[in-house]
Amino acid sequence: MNNKCDIGVIGLAVMGQNLVLNINDCGFSAAVYNRTVSKVNKFLEDAAANRSTIIGAHSLEEFCNLLKRPRKVLLMIKAGSAVDEYIEKLLPFLEDGDCIIDGGNSFFKDTARRTNYLKEKGILFSGTGISGGEEGARRGPSILPGGNPQAWPLLKDIFQSICAKTPAGEPCCDWVGSDGAGHYVKMIHNGIEYGDMQLICEAYSLLKEALGMGYPQIAETFHNWNKTELDSFLIEITDKILRFKDDDGQIFLEKILDTAGQKGTGIWTSQSSFELGVPVTLITEAVYARGVSSRLDERIKASSILKGADAIPAYDKISMVEDIRKALLASKIISYAQGFMLMEAAAKEYSWNLDFGNIALLWREGCIIRSVFLDNIKDAFRKDADLQNLLFDDYFSRILADCQESWRRVVCAAVSSGIAAPAFCSALSFYDAYRCPRSSANLLQAQRDYFGAHTYERIDRPRGEFFHTDWAG
Ligand code: 6PG
């Protein structure tokens, strides 16, 4: 090939390989490089065989020389120090106006730092969240680019070609915002992913433990739910997982150890919620639930020491299944509302101009949390760009009104059956606390003032005036 390549990709793990093939299918030529260079040859011989517009490089210098200017270098490598190392190694071979894109799950503050650092060196940096796993990378992921805004015109054509499209044909890729905004929104996506997964797991354990349903029945239930407002990728794969059998005919799920792993993006979401003072209770419960699950030995010991409910009450199966569906839907609304509350606070704190309707659209297809539900979120923010909270939108407040009695019954059932349902419970507690015009925090303020003279405000005086009482006389 005489012409230089449209883009270069560093990192040929599965995500990297699949993105290169997707880029190439969309008509763009790509140079590829991998630290273990034998992987480059292997990729060219196997997955990329007979593709004359995918060119392998065996050094970073050769790689950079293969690229059209301004160069576009997409890093598909492990988040963390490896990104900084590659930036340093690339710099000698890059020129003013070239662009580095970090497509990993990097921490948004690192992305902001890298954007500024590279700006000083005349290089454009884009921290780009890419969601959808291996299949998404191959067929069309959701792409969330942020960083130096001057990078966007260089990336738009390629990214909007390779990304997923909504049923209406809109690309699930658009500029998210400056410095760390793209990676921040990807982090929130992952946090919401943790919440959705936890809710599905709680519904599963109630169907299994409280209602005594078998795998085929539970799978059928998720299958049916996927035809309702819950229609989503995660419900769809849950149905499939529950039907999946091992070679010996047994349900495969039975053989998987019940200790959840995590790479950290859910924890970052919770940390950000603490930093910005936003109650993201459901995602945080989902993070803690993974932590509890990982204490397997302790849980086994505790199961023989700590007493549970005497008996599981008898429930009417048909009505309880519908109650659980409604509890899942209502809790999911709370989780997304909290996620958007956090993004709103982050937009203020970091001076990002986040378009929430657009973010819902970017998540509509391609990513792990893709769902029909995101259309309703997009509509809510399109209808009212200043919507203070998703829960104030008519569509969502009506669903919550319709679901709340079921939701309460499910939380009661979980509690009285001794089945942990932290996400359902915390979502309902948030709902009740959020809609409470006069809370018990007056007592809390009095306690703080009593023991520490921390002062309080009064209901009969303007906000901002603080008082102290000598409570003990
Ligand atoms: C995606 C996913 C992905 C994430 C995994 C693992 O959007 O494609 O969010 O980025 O790495 O879901 O996350 P945990 O290991 O933390 O569960």
XYZ file of C-alpha atoms and ligand atoms in Angstrom:
490
model
C 0.000 0.000 0.000
C 1.503 3.337 -1.070
C -0.872 5.588 0.833
C -0.447 6.122 4.525
C -2.986 4.777 7.034
C -6.020 6.680 8.324
C -5.455 5.610 11.944
C -3.080 3.519 14.032
C -4.066 1.154 16.815
C -1.698 0.073 19.583
C -2.705 -3.000 21.592
C -3.918 -6.161 19.907
C -5.839 -7.859 22.690
C -9.334 -8.932 21.596
C -10.890 -5.443 21.946
C -8.050 -3.879 19.952
C -8.168 -6.523 17.220
C -11.937 -6.269 16.867
C -11.853 -2.483 16.667
C -9.220 -2.655 13.910
C -11.401 -5.069 11.908
C -14.440 -2.830 12.447
C -12.444 0.272 11.372
C -11.261 -1.588 8.288
C -14.768 -2.844 7.424
C -15.885 0.786 7.448
C -13.347 1.620 4.734
C -10.461 3.049 6.779
C -6.904 1.808 6.579
C -5.163 1.016 9.864
C -1.615 0.522 11.078
C -1.258 -1.816 14.042
C 1.361 -2.302 16.723
C 1.642 -4.446 19.818
C 4.294 -4.517 22.545
C 4.803 -8.244 21.995
C 5.455 -7.840 18.281
C 4.862 -11.503 17.436
C 1.162 -10.702 18.077
C 1.262 -8.268 15.149
C 2.320 -11.019 12.729
C -0.183 -13.434 14.188
C -3.014 -10.920 13.785
C -2.024 -10.219 10.169
C -1.871 -13.931 9.398
C -5.113 -14.885 11.170
C -7.932 -12.427 11.900
C -6.678 -9.748 9.485
C -5.547 -12.129 6.733
C -6.125 -10.861 3.163
C -6.807 -7.318 4.318
C -4.358 -5.181 2.387
C -5.333 -1.985 4.225
C -4.276 -3.253 7.643
C -0.520 -2.813 7.970
C 1.623 -4.180 10.772
C 4.502 -2.283 12.363
C 7.317 -3.778 14.394
C 8.485 -0.626 16.132
C 6.789 2.574 17.259
C 8.874 4.592 14.822
C 7.734 2.433 11.906
C 4.168 2.607 13.226
C 4.160 6.419 13.370
C 5.712 6.657 9.897
C 2.839 4.596 8.507
C 0.247 7.188 9.572
C -1.306 10.054 7.607
C -0.827 13.455 9.195
C -2.214 14.625 11.522
C -1.604 11.194 12.976
C -4.334 9.475 14.967
C -2.990 6.904 17.433
C -5.583 4.865 19.314
C -4.291 3.173 22.473
C -6.211 -0.006 23.310
C -4.084 -0.954 26.305
C -4.569 -1.496 30.027
C -5.541 1.673 31.914
C -2.997 3.094 34.347
C 0.723 3.693 34.067
C 0.963 1.878 30.702
C -0.871 4.822 29.112
C 1.721 7.303 30.435
C 4.544 5.009 29.315
C 3.178 4.796 25.758
C 2.653 8.555 25.612
C 6.342 9.078 26.463
C 7.454 6.429 23.969
C 5.314 7.924 21.187
C 6.237 11.573 21.707
C 9.619 11.453 19.842
C 7.814 10.223 16.694
C 4.830 12.578 16.772
C 4.510 16.119 15.426
C 2.448 19.204 16.236
C -1.282 18.571 15.787
C -1.065 14.771 15.958
C -3.603 13.060 18.197
C -3.419 10.290 20.814
C -6.659 8.595 21.819
C -6.894 6.516 24.996
C -9.694 3.985 24.437
C -9.322 2.214 27.808
C -11.236 2.588 31.071
C -8.900 5.282 32.397
C -9.561 7.328 35.509
C -10.989 10.689 34.410
C -8.541 12.738 36.482
C -5.622 10.994 34.753
C -7.261 11.845 31.438
C -7.543 15.527 32.405
C -3.868 15.544 33.423
C -2.800 13.878 30.159
C -4.913 16.261 28.068
C -3.178 19.278 29.613
C 0.279 17.731 29.528
C 0.009 16.868 25.834
C -1.574 20.213 24.953
C 1.617 21.889 26.159
C 3.521 19.673 23.754
C 1.255 20.480 20.795
C -0.354 17.039 20.792
C -4.123 16.569 20.963
C -5.277 13.995 23.502
C -8.683 12.356 23.637
C -9.798 10.149 26.541
C -12.474 8.053 24.877
C -14.751 5.629 26.674
C -15.553 2.620 24.518
C -18.288 0.267 25.644
C -19.741 -2.938 24.318
C -17.139 -5.565 25.072
C -15.588 -7.705 22.354
C -18.743 -8.003 20.275
C -19.423 -4.262 20.476
C -15.889 -3.471 19.351
C -16.378 -5.703 16.314
C -19.942 -4.744 15.315
C -20.305 -1.216 16.695
C -19.576 0.024 20.197
C -20.879 3.067 22.019
C -18.043 5.609 21.856
C -17.697 8.478 24.331
C -14.895 10.830 23.296
C -13.651 13.649 25.493
C -10.381 15.531 25.988
C -8.945 18.280 23.818
C -11.933 19.567 21.758
C -9.629 20.115 18.765
C -9.261 16.331 18.526
C -12.938 15.820 17.693
C -12.930 17.025 14.037
C -10.063 14.593 13.387
C -11.885 11.628 14.936
C -15.531 12.288 14.102
C -15.652 10.581 10.709
C -13.961 7.348 11.789
C -15.672 7.098 15.183
C -19.169 7.870 13.909
C -18.675 5.286 11.136
C -17.590 2.433 13.397
C -19.966 3.048 16.322
C -23.368 1.508 17.007
C -26.440 3.254 15.578
C -29.832 3.769 17.238
C -32.941 2.260 15.598
C -33.474 5.748 14.088
C -29.958 5.604 12.602
C -28.275 8.119 14.922
C -24.638 7.325 15.782
C -23.940 6.289 19.387
C -20.863 8.477 19.385
C -20.613 12.217 19.863
C -18.298 14.644 21.589
C -18.935 14.432 25.329
C -16.818 17.257 26.722
C -13.400 18.599 27.558
C -10.521 16.915 29.452
C -11.857 13.910 31.463
C -15.550 14.160 30.426
C -15.571 11.148 28.061
C -13.979 8.863 30.603
C -16.180 10.255 33.383
C -19.347 9.430 31.430
C -17.926 5.967 30.679
C -17.262 5.537 34.409
C -20.913 6.432 35.162
C -21.987 3.969 32.473
C -20.023 1.275 34.270
C -21.444 2.283 37.654
C -24.956 2.020 36.228
C -23.936 -1.320 34.731
C -23.011 -2.484 38.270
C -26.429 -1.318 39.524
C -28.388 -2.980 36.704
C -26.518 -6.253 37.204
C -27.062 -6.211 40.960
C -30.798 -5.551 40.512
C -31.087 -8.448 38.083
C -29.223 -10.697 40.540
C -31.563 -9.677 43.373
C -34.619 -10.378 41.208
C -33.086 -13.742 40.309
C -32.493 -14.676 43.942
C -36.053 -13.708 44.914
C -37.512 -15.766 42.057
C -35.285 -18.677 43.010
C -35.288 -18.543 46.804
C -38.561 -16.848 47.767
C -40.706 -18.341 45.006
C -38.802 -21.591 44.559
C -38.739 -21.280 40.765
C -36.480 -23.478 38.636
C -34.024 -22.289 35.986
C -36.271 -22.773 32.939
C -39.067 -20.842 34.656
C -36.749 -18.030 35.739
C -35.286 -17.836 32.240
C -38.811 -17.632 30.813
C -39.617 -14.854 33.282
C -36.624 -12.766 32.135
C -37.554 -13.579 28.550
C -41.023 -12.133 29.152
C -39.672 -9.127 31.026
C -37.521 -8.359 28.033
C -40.720 -7.586 26.123
C -41.639 -4.856 28.655
C -40.050 -1.525 29.673
C -37.134 -3.647 30.953
C -36.106 -4.592 27.381
C -32.299 -4.459 27.563
C -29.095 -6.292 26.716
C -28.463 -7.324 30.337
C -31.935 -8.898 30.736
C -31.486 -10.617 27.372
C -28.160 -12.208 28.318
C -29.523 -13.191 31.742
C -32.253 -15.204 30.018
C -29.591 -16.891 27.859
C -27.232 -17.563 30.789
C -30.044 -19.214 32.760
C -30.705 -21.635 29.871
C -27.039 -22.417 29.133
C -26.115 -26.034 29.824
C -22.769 -27.699 30.369
C -21.737 -30.766 28.345
C -23.110 -32.978 31.121
C -26.557 -31.401 30.680
C -26.435 -29.437 33.922
C -27.178 -25.724 34.111
C -23.771 -24.101 33.710
C -24.542 -21.276 36.140
C -24.703 -23.809 38.993
C -20.974 -24.447 38.531
C -19.824 -20.832 38.765
C -18.365 -19.724 42.081
C -20.456 -16.964 43.681
C -17.695 -14.409 44.295
C -17.909 -11.256 42.182
C -14.839 -9.614 40.706
C -14.431 -5.938 39.859
C -11.892 -3.810 38.067
C -12.686 -0.549 39.825
C -14.922 1.681 37.721
C -17.894 1.074 40.054
C -15.741 2.027 43.028
C -14.632 5.198 41.218
C -18.293 6.105 40.650
C -18.997 5.768 44.367
C -15.850 7.702 45.262
C -16.924 10.497 42.954
C -20.372 10.518 44.555
C -18.770 10.997 47.987
C -16.486 13.720 46.679
C -19.351 15.634 45.093
C -21.867 14.900 47.867
C -24.405 13.153 45.621
C -26.368 10.217 47.093
C -25.606 7.478 44.553
C -26.862 4.864 46.945
C -27.817 2.083 44.558
C -24.517 1.838 42.687
C -22.658 2.026 45.988
C -24.757 -0.849 47.368
C -23.936 -2.796 44.204
C -20.208 -2.230 44.820
C -20.574 -3.349 48.447
C -22.603 -6.389 47.382
C -19.654 -7.508 45.239
C -17.436 -7.014 48.292
C -19.703 -9.132 50.511
C -19.861 -11.859 47.855
C -16.082 -12.075 47.694
C -15.867 -13.059 51.404
C -16.852 -16.587 50.534
C -15.198 -18.414 53.438
C -16.625 -15.972 55.967
C -20.082 -16.284 54.427
C -19.946 -20.053 54.675
C -18.900 -19.800 58.324
C -21.587 -17.175 59.032
C -24.263 -19.347 57.452
C -23.851 -21.836 60.280
C -23.607 -19.231 63.070
C -26.044 -16.454 62.159
C -29.721 -17.235 62.209
C -32.008 -16.230 59.331
C -35.773 -16.092 58.845
C -37.603 -19.036 60.422
C -39.478 -19.835 57.248
C -40.070 -18.315 53.860
C -43.671 -17.099 53.752
C -45.892 -18.496 51.003
C -46.375 -16.059 48.144
C -48.762 -16.041 45.254
C -46.324 -16.793 42.452
C -48.002 -14.978 39.577
C -48.582 -11.726 41.441
C -45.175 -11.833 43.145
C -43.376 -12.287 39.813
C -45.091 -9.136 38.545
C -44.268 -7.344 41.824
C -40.594 -8.253 41.372
C -40.643 -6.951 37.787
C -42.084 -3.662 38.990
C -39.600 -3.445 41.868
C -36.783 -3.963 39.367
C -38.141 -1.280 37.058
C -38.687 1.253 39.854
C -35.238 0.596 41.349
C -33.649 0.929 37.930
C -35.273 4.347 37.520
C -33.798 5.408 40.879
C -30.355 4.169 39.826
C -30.380 6.112 36.555
C -31.778 9.198 38.287
C -28.878 9.021 40.763
C -26.355 8.510 37.944
C -27.627 11.599 36.145
C -27.630 13.578 39.430
C -23.949 12.710 39.776
C -23.175 13.727 36.201
C -24.962 17.024 36.769
C -22.820 17.726 39.842
C -19.657 16.686 37.976
C -20.530 18.955 35.039
C -20.714 21.892 37.477
C -17.571 20.927 39.371
C -15.405 20.309 36.294
C -17.036 22.909 33.983
C -18.256 20.387 31.431
C -21.183 21.175 29.212
C -22.772 17.727 29.389
C -25.868 17.126 27.267
C -27.838 14.532 29.251
C -30.318 13.738 26.474
C -27.396 13.079 24.173
C -25.640 10.895 26.750
C -28.781 8.719 26.972
C -28.703 8.458 23.181
C -25.011 7.483 23.190
C -25.861 4.646 25.591
C -28.928 3.556 23.575
C -27.051 0.973 21.509
C -23.673 -0.739 21.463
C -22.873 -0.515 25.171
C -23.523 -2.931 28.026
C -26.439 -0.936 29.502
C -28.129 -0.508 26.110
C -31.899 -0.581 26.487
C -35.198 0.775 25.252
C -35.495 2.640 28.562
C -32.713 5.021 27.467
C -35.049 6.396 24.776
C -37.361 7.579 27.546
C -34.455 9.203 29.367
C -33.376 10.925 26.158
C -36.959 12.137 25.600
C -37.191 13.441 29.175
C -34.077 15.606 28.804
C -34.991 16.652 25.237
C -38.407 17.766 26.477
C -36.863 19.783 29.291
C -33.129 20.439 29.050
C -33.216 21.936 32.580
C -34.943 18.914 34.109
C -33.769 19.009 37.729
C -34.187 15.294 38.273
C -35.273 12.399 36.072
C -37.822 11.516 38.774
C -39.670 14.770 38.027
C -40.354 13.722 34.450
C -44.003 12.677 33.952
C -43.156 9.352 32.323
C -40.880 8.255 35.169
C -42.948 9.648 38.054
C -45.984 7.828 36.645
C -44.114 4.518 36.488
C -42.897 4.985 40.044
C -46.457 5.688 41.199
C -47.623 2.562 39.413
C -44.792 0.390 40.776
C -44.439 1.575 44.335
C -46.912 -0.745 46.064
C -45.308 -3.765 44.339
C -41.871 -2.442 45.198
C -42.808 -2.187 48.886
C -44.206 -5.713 48.887
C -40.998 -7.039 47.334
C -38.779 -5.275 49.870
C -40.978 -6.662 52.687
C -40.784 -10.134 51.123
C -36.993 -9.976 50.882
C -36.700 -8.837 54.494
C -39.138 -11.379 55.898
C -37.664 -14.214 53.848
C -34.102 -13.362 54.920
C -32.935 -12.727 51.347
C -30.450 -9.897 50.854
C -31.734 -7.304 48.393
C -29.583 -4.236 49.127
C -30.219 -2.505 45.807
C -34.018 -2.897 45.944
C -34.057 -1.765 49.586
C -31.727 1.208 49.208
C -33.552 2.393 46.084
C -36.856 2.372 47.949
C -35.309 4.144 50.966
C -33.905 6.800 48.665
C -37.315 7.217 47.016
C -39.005 7.680 50.390
C -36.311 10.008 51.718
C -36.246 12.094 48.536
C -40.003 12.645 48.525
C -40.098 13.569 52.232
C -40.627 17.335 52.768
C -39.678 17.288 56.483
C -37.064 14.758 57.461
C -35.505 13.741 60.762
C -32.370 15.764 60.024
C -33.582 18.476 62.432
C -32.861 15.995 65.236
C -29.486 15.236 63.721
C -28.621 18.946 63.618
C -29.705 19.314 67.248
C -27.455 16.397 68.237
C -24.495 17.928 66.393
C -25.101 21.246 68.078
C -25.562 19.600 71.493
C -22.257 17.738 71.568
C -20.102 19.873 69.307
C -21.667 23.349 68.982
C -21.846 22.727 65.245
C -24.834 25.133 64.963
C -28.115 24.778 63.080
C -30.450 26.818 60.893
C -34.053 27.590 61.959
C -37.285 27.099 60.028
C -38.435 30.617 61.054
C -35.244 32.427 59.971
C -33.610 32.943 56.556
C -31.292 30.206 55.252
C -27.649 30.916 55.986
C -28.198 32.236 59.541
C -26.686 29.817 62.042
C -27.623 29.383 65.720
C -26.217 27.633 68.723
C -28.075 26.598 71.876
C -26.647 25.787 75.279
C -28.557 22.492 75.449
C -27.148 21.223 78.743
C -27.883 24.488 80.515
C -18.065 -2.044 28.798
C -17.768 -2.636 30.165
C -16.306 -2.832 30.364
C -15.900 -3.292 31.769
C -16.448 -4.585 32.200
C -15.816 -5.112 33.473
O -18.625 -0.957 28.820
O -17.791 -2.657 27.775
O -18.206 -1.748 31.137
O -15.690 -1.606 30.113
O -14.539 -3.431 31.765
O -17.806 -4.553 32.269
O -16.116 -4.375 34.597
P -15.876 -5.019 36.040
O -14.741 -5.994 35.915
O -15.529 -3.894 36.952
O -17.144 -5.711 36.380
